[in-house]
Amino acid sequence: MITIKQYANGRYYDTDNKKYVKKEDLAKLLAKKSKIKIIDSKTEKDITRKTISQLPEPRKTAKKAASQKTVAVKKWVDDNKKWISKNLDTRINKILSAMNLPTKDQIIKLTSSMDALNHKVAELEKRQAQKIKEMGQKHSRQIKEMEKNQEQQVQQIRKDPETANEELSVSEQALES
């Protein structure tokens, strides 16, 4: 057990280590779970409880100091992150421009242009498919009409083969000339 004497002027003396100590030192001793006894130098009365109750709690002081240090460290880290990010972006852009590579903004612009072109191509393909469909339908109608005409001609030939032969010979003569 460490014996501490308190003098009338308010100073504390560690009789074991033969040196004066401050209130903060007493608080540190208590924080280390050291057993101490504080006595009044005149009356030799034990005033440990009274003195300890007047000491600042070391845990709160330590927490406050640690908290302040933590805040300072966090601010320092954040400031450095911002500085590094700013300078890194600038230097990367300089390097990319020296290498003649596209920047992030240029890539974004190119990507949006490609998206717009892809959209236009899709629209054109859709229109082309519609036109092909319409042309197919038109050709189907024309083929049906031609088949119908051929069928009518075949029926007419069956009814009157002589007239059909005359028409064929006239057609052949027209082709030859």
PDB file of C-alpha atoms in Angstrom, residues 56-170:
ATOM      1  CA  PRO A  56     -11.175  13.793 -11.459  1.00  0.00           C
ATOM      2  CA  GLU A  57     -12.218  10.392 -12.697  1.00  0.00           C
ATOM      3  CA  PRO A  58      -9.310   9.109 -14.739  1.00  0.00           C
ATOM      4  CA  ARG A  59     -11.521   7.091 -17.058  1.00  0.00           C
ATOM      5  CA  LYS A  60     -13.533  10.126 -18.156  1.00  0.00           C
ATOM      6  CA  THR A  61     -10.397  12.174 -18.619  1.00  0.00           C
ATOM      7  CA  ALA A  62      -8.770   9.373 -20.576  1.00  0.00           C
ATOM      8  CA  LYS A  63     -11.903   8.837 -22.651  1.00  0.00           C
ATOM      9  CA  LYS A  64     -12.186  12.554 -23.366  1.00  0.00           C
ATOM     10  CA  ALA A  65      -8.526  12.743 -24.384  1.00  0.00           C
ATOM     11  CA  ALA A  66      -8.886   9.600 -26.478  1.00  0.00           C
ATOM     12  CA  SER A  67     -12.060  11.005 -28.006  1.00  0.00           C
ATOM     13  CA  GLN A  68     -10.311  14.249 -28.911  1.00  0.00           C
ATOM     14  CA  LYS A  69      -7.400  12.313 -30.372  1.00  0.00           C
ATOM     15  CA  THR A  70      -9.789  10.093 -32.318  1.00  0.00           C
ATOM     16  CA  VAL A  71     -11.582  13.120 -33.740  1.00  0.00           C
ATOM     17  CA  ALA A  72      -8.265  14.699 -34.691  1.00  0.00           C
ATOM     18  CA  VAL A  73      -7.055  11.482 -36.339  1.00  0.00           C
ATOM     19  CA  LYS A  74     -10.348  11.061 -38.224  1.00  0.00           C
ATOM     20  CA  LYS A  75     -10.148  14.660 -39.462  1.00  0.00           C
ATOM     21  CA  TRP A  76      -6.555  14.118 -40.544  1.00  0.00           C
ATOM     22  CA  VAL A  77      -7.513  10.897 -42.368  1.00  0.00           C
ATOM     23  CA  ASP A  78     -10.487  12.568 -44.095  1.00  0.00           C
ATOM     24  CA  ASP A  79      -8.385  15.559 -45.134  1.00  0.00           C
ATOM     25  CA  ASN A  80      -5.713  13.260 -46.533  1.00  0.00           C
ATOM     26  CA  LYS A  81      -8.295  11.150 -48.369  1.00  0.00           C
ATOM     27  CA  LYS A  82      -9.655  14.286 -50.038  1.00  0.00           C
ATOM     28  CA  TRP A  83      -6.183  15.523 -50.913  1.00  0.00           C
ATOM     29  CA  ILE A  84      -5.092  12.143 -52.278  1.00  0.00           C
ATOM     30  CA  SER A  85      -8.290  11.717 -54.265  1.00  0.00           C
ATOM     31  CA  LYS A  86      -8.004  15.188 -55.779  1.00  0.00           C
ATOM     32  CA  ASN A  87      -4.334  14.844 -56.663  1.00  0.00           C
ATOM     33  CA  LEU A  88      -4.667  11.262 -57.829  1.00  0.00           C
ATOM     34  CA  ASP A  89      -7.497  12.131 -60.233  1.00  0.00           C
ATOM     35  CA  THR A  90      -5.506  15.060 -61.602  1.00  0.00           C
ATOM     36  CA  ARG A  91      -2.369  12.996 -62.093  1.00  0.00           C
ATOM     37  CA  ILE A  92      -4.228  10.058 -63.629  1.00  0.00           C
ATOM     38  CA  ASN A  93      -5.905  12.420 -66.118  1.00  0.00           C
ATOM     39  CA  LYS A  94      -2.494  13.902 -67.003  1.00  0.00           C
ATOM     40  CA  ILE A  95      -1.050  10.430 -67.550  1.00  0.00           C
ATOM     41  CA  LEU A  96      -4.032   9.337 -69.628  1.00  0.00           C
ATOM     42  CA  SER A  97      -3.828  12.442 -71.788  1.00  0.00           C
ATOM     43  CA  ALA A  98      -0.102  11.828 -72.301  1.00  0.00           C
ATOM     44  CA  MET A  99      -0.882   8.226 -73.287  1.00  0.00           C
ATOM     45  CA  ASN A 100      -3.624   9.494 -75.594  1.00  0.00           C
ATOM     46  CA  LEU A 101      -6.198   7.243 -73.900  1.00  0.00           C
ATOM     47  CA  PRO A 102      -9.803   8.314 -73.407  1.00  0.00           C
ATOM     48  CA  THR A 103     -10.786   9.840 -70.085  1.00  0.00           C
ATOM     49  CA  LYS A 104     -13.684   8.673 -67.959  1.00  0.00           C
ATOM     50  CA  ASP A 105     -15.860  11.517 -69.277  1.00  0.00           C
ATOM     51  CA  GLN A 106     -15.007  10.641 -72.868  1.00  0.00           C
ATOM     52  CA  ILE A 107     -15.876   6.986 -72.259  1.00  0.00           C
ATOM     53  CA  ILE A 108     -19.209   7.977 -70.718  1.00  0.00           C
ATOM     54  CA  LYS A 109     -19.938  10.229 -73.712  1.00  0.00           C
ATOM     55  CA  LEU A 110     -18.996   7.464 -76.164  1.00  0.00           C
ATOM     56  CA  THR A 111     -21.146   4.964 -74.291  1.00  0.00           C
ATOM     57  CA  SER A 112     -24.175   7.253 -74.445  1.00  0.00           C
ATOM     58  CA  SER A 113     -23.560   7.848 -78.176  1.00  0.00           C
ATOM     59  CA  MET A 114     -23.362   4.097 -78.742  1.00  0.00           C
ATOM     60  CA  ASP A 115     -26.598   3.593 -76.832  1.00  0.00           C
ATOM     61  CA  ALA A 116     -28.306   6.215 -79.016  1.00  0.00           C
ATOM     62  CA  LEU A 117     -26.970   4.564 -82.181  1.00  0.00           C
ATOM     63  CA  ASN A 118     -28.093   1.130 -80.980  1.00  0.00           C
ATOM     64  CA  HIS A 119     -31.560   2.560 -80.401  1.00  0.00           C
ATOM     65  CA  LYS A 120     -31.640   4.032 -83.932  1.00  0.00           C
ATOM     66  CA  VAL A 121     -30.443   0.735 -85.446  1.00  0.00           C
ATOM     67  CA  ALA A 122     -33.192  -1.119 -83.581  1.00  0.00           C
ATOM     68  CA  GLU A 123     -35.770   1.348 -84.935  1.00  0.00           C
ATOM     69  CA  LEU A 124     -34.453   0.933 -88.492  1.00  0.00           C
ATOM     70  CA  GLU A 125     -34.508  -2.859 -88.161  1.00  0.00           C
ATOM     71  CA  LYS A 126     -38.088  -2.664 -86.943  1.00  0.00           C
ATOM     72  CA  ARG A 127     -39.103  -0.475 -89.913  1.00  0.00           C
ATOM     73  CA  GLN A 128     -37.256  -2.735 -92.346  1.00  0.00           C
ATOM     74  CA  ALA A 129     -38.995  -5.809 -90.934  1.00  0.00           C
ATOM     75  CA  GLN A 130     -42.351  -4.045 -91.332  1.00  0.00           C
ATOM     76  CA  LYS A 131     -41.560  -3.161 -94.978  1.00  0.00           C
ATOM     77  CA  ILE A 132     -40.479  -6.735 -95.709  1.00  0.00           C
ATOM     78  CA  LYS A 133     -43.687  -8.009 -94.170  1.00  0.00           C
ATOM     79  CA  GLU A 134     -45.756  -5.580 -96.265  1.00  0.00           C
ATOM     80  CA  MET A 135     -43.859  -6.537 -99.431  1.00  0.00           C
ATOM     81  CA  GLY A 136     -44.379 -10.227 -98.664  1.00  0.00           C
ATOM     82  CA  GLN A 137     -48.098  -9.655 -98.255  1.00  0.00           C
ATOM     83  CA  LYS A 138     -48.200  -7.674-101.522  1.00  0.00           C
ATOM     84  CA  HIS A 139     -46.341 -10.416-103.395  1.00  0.00           C
ATOM     85  CA  SER A 140     -48.625 -13.049-101.895  1.00  0.00           C
ATOM     86  CA  ARG A 141     -51.641 -11.151-103.238  1.00  0.00           C
ATOM     87  CA  GLN A 142     -50.006 -10.803-106.666  1.00  0.00           C
ATOM     88  CA  ILE A 143     -49.189 -14.520-106.779  1.00  0.00           C
ATOM     89  CA  LYS A 144     -52.755 -15.385-105.814  1.00  0.00           C
ATOM     90  CA  GLU A 145     -54.054 -13.100-108.588  1.00  0.00           C
ATOM     91  CA  MET A 146     -51.693 -14.690-111.113  1.00  0.00           C
ATOM     92  CA  GLU A 147     -52.742 -18.170-110.020  1.00  0.00           C
ATOM     93  CA  LYS A 148     -56.380 -17.125-110.310  1.00  0.00           C
ATOM     94  CA  ASN A 149     -55.756 -15.740-113.839  1.00  0.00           C
ATOM     95  CA  GLN A 150     -53.934 -18.919-114.848  1.00  0.00           C
ATOM     96  CA  GLU A 151     -56.779 -21.020-113.507  1.00  0.00           C
ATOM     97  CA  GLN A 152     -59.263 -18.953-115.507  1.00  0.00           C
ATOM     98  CA  GLN A 153     -57.139 -19.348-118.648  1.00  0.00           C
ATOM     99  CA  VAL A 154     -56.884 -23.106-118.091  1.00  0.00           C
ATOM    100  CA  GLN A 155     -60.664 -23.326-117.738  1.00  0.00           C
ATOM    101  CA  GLN A 156     -61.146 -21.232-120.865  1.00  0.00           C
ATOM    102  CA  ILE A 157     -58.753 -23.496-122.793  1.00  0.00           C
ATOM    103  CA  ARG A 158     -60.670 -26.533-121.659  1.00  0.00           C
ATOM    104  CA  LYS A 159     -63.927 -24.985-122.823  1.00  0.00           C
ATOM    105  CA  ASP A 160     -62.681 -23.754-126.194  1.00  0.00           C
ATOM    106  CA  PRO A 161     -59.342 -25.340-127.187  1.00  0.00           C
ATOM    107  CA  GLU A 162     -59.349 -23.896-130.753  1.00  0.00           C
ATOM    108  CA  THR A 163     -59.532 -20.295-129.626  1.00  0.00           C
ATOM    109  CA  ALA A 164     -56.782 -20.995-127.164  1.00  0.00           C
ATOM    110  CA  ASN A 165     -54.521 -22.420-129.921  1.00  0.00           C
ATOM    111  CA  GLU A 166     -55.070 -19.310-132.031  1.00  0.00           C
ATOM    112  CA  GLU A 167     -54.220 -17.071-129.109  1.00  0.00           C
ATOM    113  CA  LEU A 168     -51.078 -19.122-128.411  1.00  0.00           C
ATOM    114  CA  SER A 169     -49.888 -18.862-132.013  1.00  0.00           C
ATOM    115  CA  VAL A 170     -50.497 -15.089-131.991  1.00  0.00           C
TER     116      VAL A 170
END
